[in-house]
Amino acid sequence: MQESMRKLGILFIILAMVLVLNLSYLQVFGQDGLVENPANTRRLVEEYGISRGRIITADGLVVAESVKSEAPFAYRRSYAGGSVFSHVVGYDSPQFGRSGLEAHYNDFLLGRKPSRGWVEEMTSDLDEGNELTLTIDSELQAAAAQALGQRGGAVVAMEPKTGAVLAMYSWPTFDPNALVSQALDADGNLAADALMRAYAQDPTSPLFNRASMGLFTPGSSFKVITAAAGVDAGIPVDTFYDCPAELAVNGSSVVNYAGSPDGSMNMDTALTFSVNTYFAQLALALGGDLVDYAQRFGMNGVPPLDYPAVSAAFIPQAGEMDDVELAWTGAGQGRLLMTPLQLCLAGCAVANGGKIMVPHLMKDVRRGDGILERYEAGEWRAPISADTARQVLNMMVDVVEEGTGSAAAVSGITVAGKTGTAEVEGQQSHAWFIAIAPAENPTLVVAVVVENAGGGGTAAAPIARELIEAALK
Amino acid sequence: MRSRWKELALLAAAAVIPFVGWISLDLAAEGRVVAGNVIYPLLMVSMFLAAHAVLRFLRPDADPVLLPLAAALCYLGITFLFRLNGHMARLQVIWLGVGLAVMLAVVAALKDYRVLARYRYTLALVGLALLLSTMVLGQEVNGARLWIVLGPLRFQPSELAKILLAMFFAAYLADRKELIARAGRSFAGMNLPRLRDLGPLLTMWALSLLLLIFQRDLGSSLLFFGIFLAVLYAATARISFVLVGLVLFMLGATITFFAFSHVQERVDTWLDPLNPETIEDESYQTAQSLFAFAEGGLSGTGLGRGHPDIIPFVETDFIFAAVGEELGLFGSVSLVLIYLLLISRGLYIALRCEDDFGKLLSVGLTAIVALQSFIIMGGNTRLVPLTGITLPFVSYGGSSLASNFLLLGMLLCVSAPRRELAGGKAKAAAPAGGGGRRAAATTGGAGGGDDARAD
């Protein structure tokens, strides 16, 4: 009997070991799958029990704050900036997750970052988050929204010396307050569910931020990069090409826009009047260097903006293009795809002596009066020399003063710019404009795209002008 | 008397739990320590100290480890109840007092536990009557029919019934173990039992199946049958009985699985609790329990800082999940180890006991704690299908706590048989110094011999 009781004891020890092994699996090794299960509301209850930090523009406008919510959550977001800021700020919803800066700076807004040390984290309650200050200027953002109006497109404005994004607006946009509302409809379902479905099915994609993700053919606005590549590669501004209205290339041809001058001209004149056949010849002279330069400006890579939805602009590799496509690429047509953000960054290189600073939306993170983290400006790329940048900038001044970009001129401020009219098959062209102001000491770079709106000089340049006026006047 | 000093030292160590729990809970809930709430840890610790003082008087040589282990479990349980449901916690403090009184009453009344063997059939009848009462009068709570409701009182008869039946098994098998163990013929290295010796086994099997069908609860059915098998194996040392028993139980369980939809539902939610189709309904509890454990991780969210209140019936069936969430793997494994200590102490008492009835009684009572805690902890962690039984000493429930202390009182009795009388004699006879202990052991042995003759 003693023996069988000992064996019974061993059985109980084995049962306890099985329990411990299973617990170790559940609690430590196999934990992730359970924590992330969609039916696990613990994280939601936890996170929406925290008063998230406010999001404030550089000039002090509160664009997002936490307010008391209906059960089961303690708090929900309120967006005073509404749809003007919705793409930048994003939304924070227990049902649909997070987007925009709400997603990117989630840990900061929840107060989990920067770390406060384990002693404080264990002893004090983490029920208040940190405040995020943006580089966005509310007036410039409002001006961008006002200028673009109800036209599909986007506006990006940056400070070239620091990489600070001053405005980023995209239309169509969405109503973030309706999306995070916990109100129920007549059937007792979450009212925001139907709204989210409508947004998701809308062919104009209102949830899609065209400023950072929209890929459009750049048209002539790309000539800024072609010109910069040429000058930097040793083809001086004073290089004259004979530019017919139609240039034969390998049995096909590159044609100018109606009304462009023809004959022999230098790069300055060609950029000022956006002459396709000049940049076609420049591209053929550059060959693979054009692609290399485009990539040095950041194309074919995702710009390191502190924002979760950023697309890479695209240029085909030299080996994948024949001479016809290479010639057209120099003029901004072909398979090229550009985002407004990437064009703005290219403009920043021209405006900032050839260097592109890392683009950013965060200015600092605060808790009460203390600044916990401050953004430190850093260089991202240096695609061209300072000398090249100055020469390209001078040519761009002529574009606004004498050429296609005259609609961007502002009295009393020297504006540099370049238009783009990207031909889209079967539809009206996309209108582009890239502006730098003031040219003597640039503090603002603006990139504008308006979908299917016609010429860049007529549809996009005035928008850039309004932003320059809002920022510098 | 040395045992009681050990007990006091261990009780002092366990007393840290409610005070730390009170401070952590107040800090988590209020951000400051509410001085007035110290009344509850003080009250609980005083209750155990009072029980300890009475034990000094009643049974000075009883096992010194059992009461402190039960105290640790109760402290932890009530601390978690304060975190989950203040009303239940205050009731549980009252039940703790009742439970300790029951324990002391048993120790006082049972001068010699061996008298229980004489009433074996009475005990069995009362136990069966209690079980049948739930089948006939039982109210369904949380899918299982385990409760008798008498006015404002809810009573779970199976809590008491399992102790009564464990006593009966012990008495019955202490008499017949020789007969059952020796008979039968050898086959494939195993000694197969004779058919007529399978009678008790088959009876218990039928009873446990009845429980499964009428109480709609696999857990208590498995528990009753498991206790019986544990005592049967301890008595006969024949693994063939256990194997035959387990095969029969599986057979019965399989038949009921196909015959009753509620059993199928339990099994389905056990096999796939995270199925998106059932996760908001049938398997909600199990899934939320698993989420709680996962949330706890290694060191837990901290007392009062998790969300165990999401789990339905967390105070009774899922209190282990609450421990896992807020105290993490450290807490949940500690709890498993406290039960293992309690179980090993129970078996230690069985090993040291001199008479067969006492041995088998300790085994049966220990098996109750072992199997019940395993089944519910395994149910919470999806190791076995979920069942609505309580975690001994920890879960909320008056009848459960009182029954557990009754069980503890009986183990204390077995650990020091007739010690007042024998101890008194030994003390008088032994010379001063270290001889007292040996003398006590010798008289204990003689006591066992006396009983064997008398029975």
Coordinates of C-alpha atoms in Angstrom, one line a residue, chain A residues 65-456:
Chain A
E65 CA -7.9 65.3 -28.2
S66 CA -9.5 62.6 -26.1
V67 CA -13.0 63.1 -24.7
K68 CA -15.1 61.0 -22.4
S69 CA -16.8 58.3 -24.3
E70 CA -19.9 56.0 -24.0
A71 CA -19.3 52.5 -22.6
P72 CA -17.5 50.2 -23.0
F73 CA -14.7 52.6 -23.6
A74 CA -13.6 55.4 -21.3
Y75 CA -12.4 57.8 -24.0
R76 CA -12.7 58.5 -27.7
R77 CA -11.1 61.0 -30.0
S78 CA -12.4 64.3 -31.0
Y79 CA -10.9 66.0 -34.1
A80 CA -11.4 69.8 -34.0
G81 CA -9.5 70.0 -37.3
G82 CA -12.1 67.9 -39.0
S83 CA -11.5 66.8 -42.6
V84 CA -8.9 69.5 -43.2
F85 CA -6.4 67.5 -41.1
S86 CA -7.9 64.1 -41.4
H87 CA -5.3 62.6 -43.7
V88 CA -2.3 63.9 -41.7
V89 CA -3.7 63.2 -38.3
G90 CA -5.6 60.0 -39.2
Y91 CA -8.2 58.4 -37.0
D92 CA -8.1 56.3 -33.8
S93 CA -11.0 53.9 -33.6
P94 CA -11.6 50.8 -31.5
Q95 CA -13.4 49.3 -34.4
F96 CA -11.3 50.3 -37.4
G97 CA -7.9 50.7 -35.8
R98 CA -5.6 53.6 -36.5
S99 CA -4.3 55.5 -39.4
G100 CA -2.0 58.5 -40.1
L101 CA -0.1 60.0 -37.2
E102 CA -2.5 58.5 -34.7
A103 CA -1.0 55.1 -35.9
H104 CA 2.6 56.2 -36.3
Y105 CA 2.9 57.9 -32.9
N106 CA 0.5 55.6 -31.1
D107 CA 3.0 54.6 -28.4
F108 CA 3.8 58.2 -27.6
L109 CA 0.2 59.3 -27.6
L110 CA -0.6 56.4 -25.2
G111 CA 2.2 57.5 -22.9
R112 CA 4.2 54.3 -23.5
K113 CA 7.1 56.1 -25.1
P114 CA 9.5 57.5 -24.4
S115 CA 10.2 55.0 -21.6
R116 CA 9.9 56.5 -18.1
G117 CA 11.9 53.9 -16.3
W118 CA 10.5 50.8 -14.7
V119 CA 10.2 52.3 -11.2
E120 CA 7.8 55.0 -12.4
E121 CA 6.0 52.7 -14.7
M122 CA 5.3 50.2 -12.0
T123 CA 4.3 52.6 -9.3
S124 CA 2.2 55.2 -11.2
D125 CA -0.8 54.8 -13.3
L126 CA -0.4 55.2 -17.1
D127 CA -3.7 56.7 -17.8
E128 CA -2.6 59.8 -19.5
G129 CA -0.6 60.0 -22.8
N130 CA 1.9 62.4 -24.2
E131 CA 1.2 65.4 -26.3
L132 CA 2.4 65.5 -29.9
T133 CA 3.2 68.8 -31.6
L134 CA 3.4 68.8 -35.4
T135 CA 5.4 70.8 -37.9
I136 CA 2.1 71.4 -39.7
D137 CA 1.0 75.1 -39.8
S138 CA -2.7 75.2 -39.4
E139 CA -3.1 78.4 -41.5
L140 CA -1.1 76.9 -44.3
Q141 CA -3.0 73.7 -44.1
A142 CA -6.3 75.6 -44.2
A143 CA -5.0 77.6 -47.2
A144 CA -4.1 74.4 -49.0
A145 CA -7.6 73.0 -48.4
Q146 CA -9.1 76.3 -49.5
A147 CA -7.0 76.5 -52.6
L148 CA -7.5 73.0 -53.8
G149 CA -11.2 73.1 -53.0
Q150 CA -13.3 70.2 -54.2
R151 CA -10.9 68.9 -56.8
G152 CA -9.2 65.6 -56.6
G153 CA -5.5 66.2 -55.9
A154 CA -3.0 67.0 -53.2
V155 CA -0.8 69.7 -51.8
V156 CA 2.5 69.3 -49.9
A157 CA 4.4 72.2 -48.4
M158 CA 7.8 71.8 -46.7
E159 CA 10.5 73.9 -45.2
P160 CA 13.6 72.9 -47.2
K161 CA 16.2 73.7 -44.6
T162 CA 14.7 71.4 -41.9
G163 CA 12.6 68.9 -43.8
A164 CA 9.6 70.0 -41.7
V165 CA 6.3 69.3 -43.5
L166 CA 4.2 72.5 -43.2
A167 CA 1.1 71.3 -44.9
M168 CA -0.2 68.1 -46.4
Y169 CA -3.6 68.0 -47.8
S170 CA -5.5 65.6 -50.1
W171 CA -9.0 65.7 -51.5
P172 CA -11.4 63.8 -51.4
T173 CA -11.1 63.6 -47.7
F174 CA -13.1 62.0 -44.9
D175 CA -14.8 63.0 -41.6
P176 CA -12.7 61.6 -38.8
N177 CA -15.3 62.5 -36.1
A178 CA -18.0 60.5 -37.7
L179 CA -15.6 57.6 -38.1
V180 CA -14.6 57.3 -34.4
S181 CA -18.1 58.0 -33.1
Q182 CA -19.6 55.3 -30.9
A183 CA -23.1 56.3 -31.8
L184 CA -25.6 53.6 -32.8
D185 CA -28.0 53.7 -35.6
A186 CA -31.7 52.8 -35.5
D187 CA -31.0 49.1 -35.6
G188 CA -28.5 49.3 -32.8
N189 CA -25.5 48.9 -35.0
L190 CA -22.5 51.1 -34.9
A191 CA -23.4 54.0 -37.2
A192 CA -19.7 54.4 -38.3
D193 CA -19.8 50.9 -39.7
A194 CA -21.9 52.0 -42.7
L195 CA -19.8 55.1 -43.1
M196 CA -16.6 53.0 -43.2
R197 CA -18.2 50.7 -45.8
A198 CA -19.2 53.7 -47.9
Y199 CA -15.7 55.1 -47.7
A200 CA -14.1 51.8 -48.6
Q201 CA -16.3 51.3 -51.6
D202 CA -16.2 54.9 -52.9
P203 CA -14.3 54.9 -56.3
T204 CA -12.7 58.2 -55.4
S205 CA -11.0 56.6 -52.4
P206 CA -11.5 59.3 -49.7
L207 CA -9.3 57.4 -47.2
F208 CA -6.4 57.4 -49.6
N209 CA -3.8 60.2 -49.0
R210 CA -2.8 61.3 -52.4
A211 CA -0.1 63.6 -51.1
S212 CA 2.1 60.7 -49.9
M213 CA 0.7 57.7 -51.7
G214 CA -0.8 59.1 -55.0
L215 CA 1.2 57.9 -58.0
F216 CA 0.8 60.2 -61.0
T217 CA 2.7 60.7 -64.2
P218 CA 4.8 63.8 -63.4
G219 CA 4.8 65.4 -66.9
S220 CA 7.0 68.4 -67.3
S221 CA 7.5 68.9 -63.6
F222 CA 10.0 66.1 -63.9
K223 CA 12.1 68.3 -66.1
V224 CA 13.5 69.9 -62.9
I225 CA 15.2 66.5 -62.2
T226 CA 16.3 66.1 -65.8
A227 CA 17.8 69.6 -65.8
A228 CA 19.5 69.1 -62.5
A229 CA 20.9 65.8 -63.6
G230 CA 22.2 67.4 -66.8
V231 CA 23.9 70.3 -65.1
D232 CA 25.3 68.1 -62.3
A233 CA 26.6 65.6 -64.9
G234 CA 28.5 68.4 -66.7
I235 CA 26.1 69.5 -69.4
P236 CA 26.0 73.3 -68.8
V237 CA 22.9 75.4 -68.9
D238 CA 24.3 77.1 -72.0
T239 CA 24.2 73.9 -74.0
F240 CA 22.2 74.6 -77.2
Y241 CA 20.1 71.9 -78.9
D242 CA 18.2 72.2 -82.1
C243 CA 14.6 71.7 -80.9
P244 CA 12.0 71.0 -83.6
A245 CA 8.3 70.7 -82.7
E246 CA 8.6 67.0 -83.4
L247 CA 11.8 65.1 -82.8
A248 CA 12.3 61.8 -84.5
V249 CA 13.8 59.1 -82.2
N250 CA 14.3 55.6 -83.6
G251 CA 11.4 55.6 -85.9
S252 CA 9.1 57.2 -83.3
S253 CA 9.0 60.8 -82.2
V254 CA 8.8 63.2 -79.2
V255 CA 6.5 66.1 -79.7
N256 CA 6.2 69.5 -78.1
Y257 CA 3.1 71.0 -76.4
A258 CA 1.2 73.2 -78.7
G259 CA 2.5 76.8 -78.5
S260 CA 6.1 75.8 -77.4
P261 CA 8.8 77.7 -79.2
D262 CA 11.1 75.7 -81.5
G263 CA 14.6 76.2 -83.0
S264 CA 18.0 76.2 -81.3
M265 CA 17.8 77.1 -77.6
N266 CA 19.6 76.6 -74.3
M267 CA 18.4 74.8 -71.2
D268 CA 17.1 77.9 -69.5
T269 CA 14.8 78.8 -72.4
A270 CA 13.7 75.1 -72.7
L271 CA 12.8 74.9 -69.0
T272 CA 11.1 78.3 -69.1
F273 CA 8.8 77.3 -71.9
S274 CA 8.8 73.5 -71.1
V275 CA 10.1 72.3 -74.5
N276 CA 9.8 68.5 -74.6
T277 CA 12.3 68.0 -77.5
Y278 CA 15.1 69.8 -75.6
F279 CA 14.7 67.5 -72.5
A280 CA 14.3 64.4 -74.8
Q281 CA 17.8 65.2 -76.3
L282 CA 19.2 65.9 -72.8
A283 CA 17.9 62.6 -71.6
L284 CA 19.4 60.8 -74.5
A285 CA 22.7 62.5 -73.8
L286 CA 22.5 61.5 -70.1
G287 CA 21.4 57.9 -70.8
G288 CA 21.5 55.8 -67.6
D289 CA 22.7 58.8 -65.6
L290 CA 19.2 60.2 -65.7
V291 CA 17.9 57.1 -63.8
D292 CA 20.8 57.3 -61.4
Y293 CA 20.1 60.9 -60.6
A294 CA 16.3 60.3 -60.2
Q295 CA 17.2 57.6 -57.7
R296 CA 19.6 59.9 -55.9
F297 CA 16.6 62.3 -55.5
G298 CA 14.8 59.4 -53.8
M299 CA 12.8 57.8 -56.5
N300 CA 12.3 54.0 -56.4
G301 CA 12.6 54.3 -52.6
V302 CA 10.1 55.1 -49.9
P303 CA 10.8 58.6 -48.4
P304 CA 11.5 58.3 -44.6
L305 CA 8.5 60.4 -43.6
D306 CA 7.3 59.7 -40.0
Y307 CA 3.9 58.7 -41.4
P308 CA 2.6 55.2 -42.1
A309 CA 1.3 55.5 -45.7
V310 CA 4.1 56.6 -48.1
S311 CA 4.6 55.2 -51.6
A312 CA 7.8 55.1 -53.6
A313 CA 7.9 57.1 -56.8
F314 CA 8.9 55.0 -59.8
I315 CA 11.3 55.3 -62.7
P316 CA 12.2 52.3 -64.9
Q317 CA 15.8 51.2 -64.9
A318 CA 17.8 52.3 -67.9
G319 CA 18.2 48.8 -69.3
E320 CA 14.4 48.5 -69.4
M321 CA 13.9 51.5 -71.6
D322 CA 14.5 52.0 -75.3
D323 CA 15.6 55.4 -76.6
V324 CA 12.0 56.5 -77.3
E325 CA 11.0 55.8 -73.8
L326 CA 14.2 57.4 -72.4
A327 CA 13.6 60.5 -74.5
W328 CA 10.0 60.8 -73.3
T329 CA 11.1 60.1 -69.7
G330 CA 13.4 63.1 -69.9
A331 CA 10.2 65.1 -70.6
G332 CA 8.3 63.5 -67.7
Q333 CA 6.1 61.1 -69.7
G334 CA 6.3 57.3 -70.0
R335 CA 6.1 54.8 -67.2
L336 CA 7.4 57.3 -64.7
L337 CA 5.2 57.7 -61.5
M338 CA 5.6 60.5 -59.0
T339 CA 4.1 61.3 -55.6
P340 CA 3.5 64.9 -54.6
L341 CA 5.7 64.3 -51.6
Q342 CA 8.6 63.0 -53.7
L343 CA 8.3 66.0 -56.1
C344 CA 8.4 68.3 -53.1
L345 CA 11.5 66.6 -51.8
A346 CA 13.2 67.1 -55.2
G347 CA 12.2 70.7 -55.0
C348 CA 13.8 70.8 -51.5
A349 CA 17.2 69.7 -53.0
V350 CA 17.1 72.6 -55.4
A351 CA 16.0 75.0 -52.7
N352 CA 18.5 73.8 -50.1
G353 CA 21.8 73.8 -51.9
G354 CA 21.5 70.3 -53.2
K355 CA 20.7 68.6 -49.9
I356 CA 17.4 67.0 -49.0
M357 CA 16.7 66.9 -45.2
V358 CA 14.7 64.0 -43.7
P359 CA 11.1 64.9 -44.1
H360 CA 9.1 64.9 -40.9
L361 CA 5.8 65.8 -39.3
M362 CA 6.7 65.5 -35.6
K363 CA 8.1 68.6 -34.0
D364 CA 8.2 67.4 -30.4
V365 CA 6.6 65.2 -27.8
R366 CA 5.6 66.8 -24.4
R367 CA 4.2 65.8 -21.1
G368 CA 2.9 68.8 -19.2
D369 CA 5.5 71.5 -19.6
G370 CA 8.4 69.2 -20.2
I371 CA 9.6 68.3 -23.7
L372 CA 10.4 64.6 -23.7
E373 CA 11.6 64.3 -27.3
R374 CA 12.4 66.9 -29.9
Y375 CA 12.9 66.2 -33.6
E376 CA 16.5 66.7 -34.7
A377 CA 16.8 67.7 -38.4
G378 CA 19.1 65.5 -40.4
E379 CA 20.2 65.2 -43.9
W380 CA 18.6 62.5 -46.0
R381 CA 20.3 62.8 -49.4
A382 CA 22.6 65.1 -51.4
P383 CA 21.7 64.3 -55.0
I384 CA 23.3 67.4 -56.6
S385 CA 26.0 70.0 -55.8
A386 CA 25.1 73.4 -54.4
D387 CA 26.2 75.0 -57.6
T388 CA 23.9 72.8 -59.7
A389 CA 21.1 73.6 -57.3
R390 CA 21.6 77.4 -57.6
Q391 CA 21.6 77.1 -61.5
V392 CA 18.4 75.1 -61.6
L393 CA 16.8 77.5 -59.1
N394 CA 17.7 80.4 -61.4
M395 CA 16.1 78.7 -64.3
M396 CA 13.0 78.0 -62.3
V397 CA 12.8 81.7 -61.4
D398 CA 12.6 82.4 -65.2
V399 CA 9.7 79.8 -65.5
V400 CA 7.6 82.0 -63.2
E401 CA 8.8 85.4 -64.4
E402 CA 8.7 84.7 -68.1
G403 CA 7.4 81.3 -68.9
T404 CA 4.6 78.8 -68.2
G405 CA 4.5 79.3 -64.5
S406 CA 3.5 83.0 -64.4
A407 CA 0.3 82.2 -62.6
A408 CA 2.4 81.5 -59.5
A409 CA 4.0 84.9 -59.4
V410 CA 3.5 86.9 -56.2
S411 CA 4.4 90.6 -56.1
G412 CA 7.3 91.4 -53.9
I413 CA 8.5 87.8 -53.7
T414 CA 10.8 86.0 -56.2
V415 CA 9.1 82.7 -56.8
A416 CA 10.8 79.8 -58.6
G417 CA 8.6 77.0 -60.1
K418 CA 7.9 74.5 -62.8
T419 CA 4.7 73.4 -64.3
G420 CA 3.7 69.9 -65.3
T421 CA 0.9 68.8 -67.5
A422 CA 0.9 65.0 -67.4
E423 CA -1.0 63.5 -70.3
V424 CA -3.4 60.8 -69.3
E425 CA -4.8 58.5 -72.0
G426 CA -8.5 59.2 -72.7
Q427 CA -8.8 61.8 -70.0
Q428 CA -7.8 65.4 -69.2
S429 CA -4.2 65.9 -68.1
H430 CA -3.1 66.0 -64.5
A431 CA -1.9 69.5 -63.6
W432 CA 1.3 69.8 -61.5
F433 CA 3.2 72.6 -60.1
I434 CA 6.4 72.7 -58.0
A435 CA 7.2 76.1 -56.4
I436 CA 10.1 77.5 -54.3
A437 CA 10.0 80.8 -52.5
P438 CA 11.6 83.2 -51.9
A439 CA 14.3 82.2 -54.5
E440 CA 17.0 84.3 -52.7
N441 CA 16.7 82.3 -49.5
P442 CA 14.1 79.6 -49.9
T443 CA 11.9 78.9 -46.8
L444 CA 9.0 77.2 -48.6
V445 CA 8.7 74.4 -51.2
V446 CA 5.2 73.6 -52.5
A447 CA 4.2 70.6 -54.7
V448 CA 0.7 70.6 -56.1
V449 CA -1.2 68.0 -58.2
V450 CA -4.7 68.4 -59.5
E451 CA -6.2 65.3 -61.1
N452 CA -7.6 65.7 -64.6
A453 CA -7.6 69.4 -64.4
G454 CA -5.7 70.4 -67.5
G455 CA -2.5 72.5 -67.7
G456 CA -0.2 72.9 -64.7

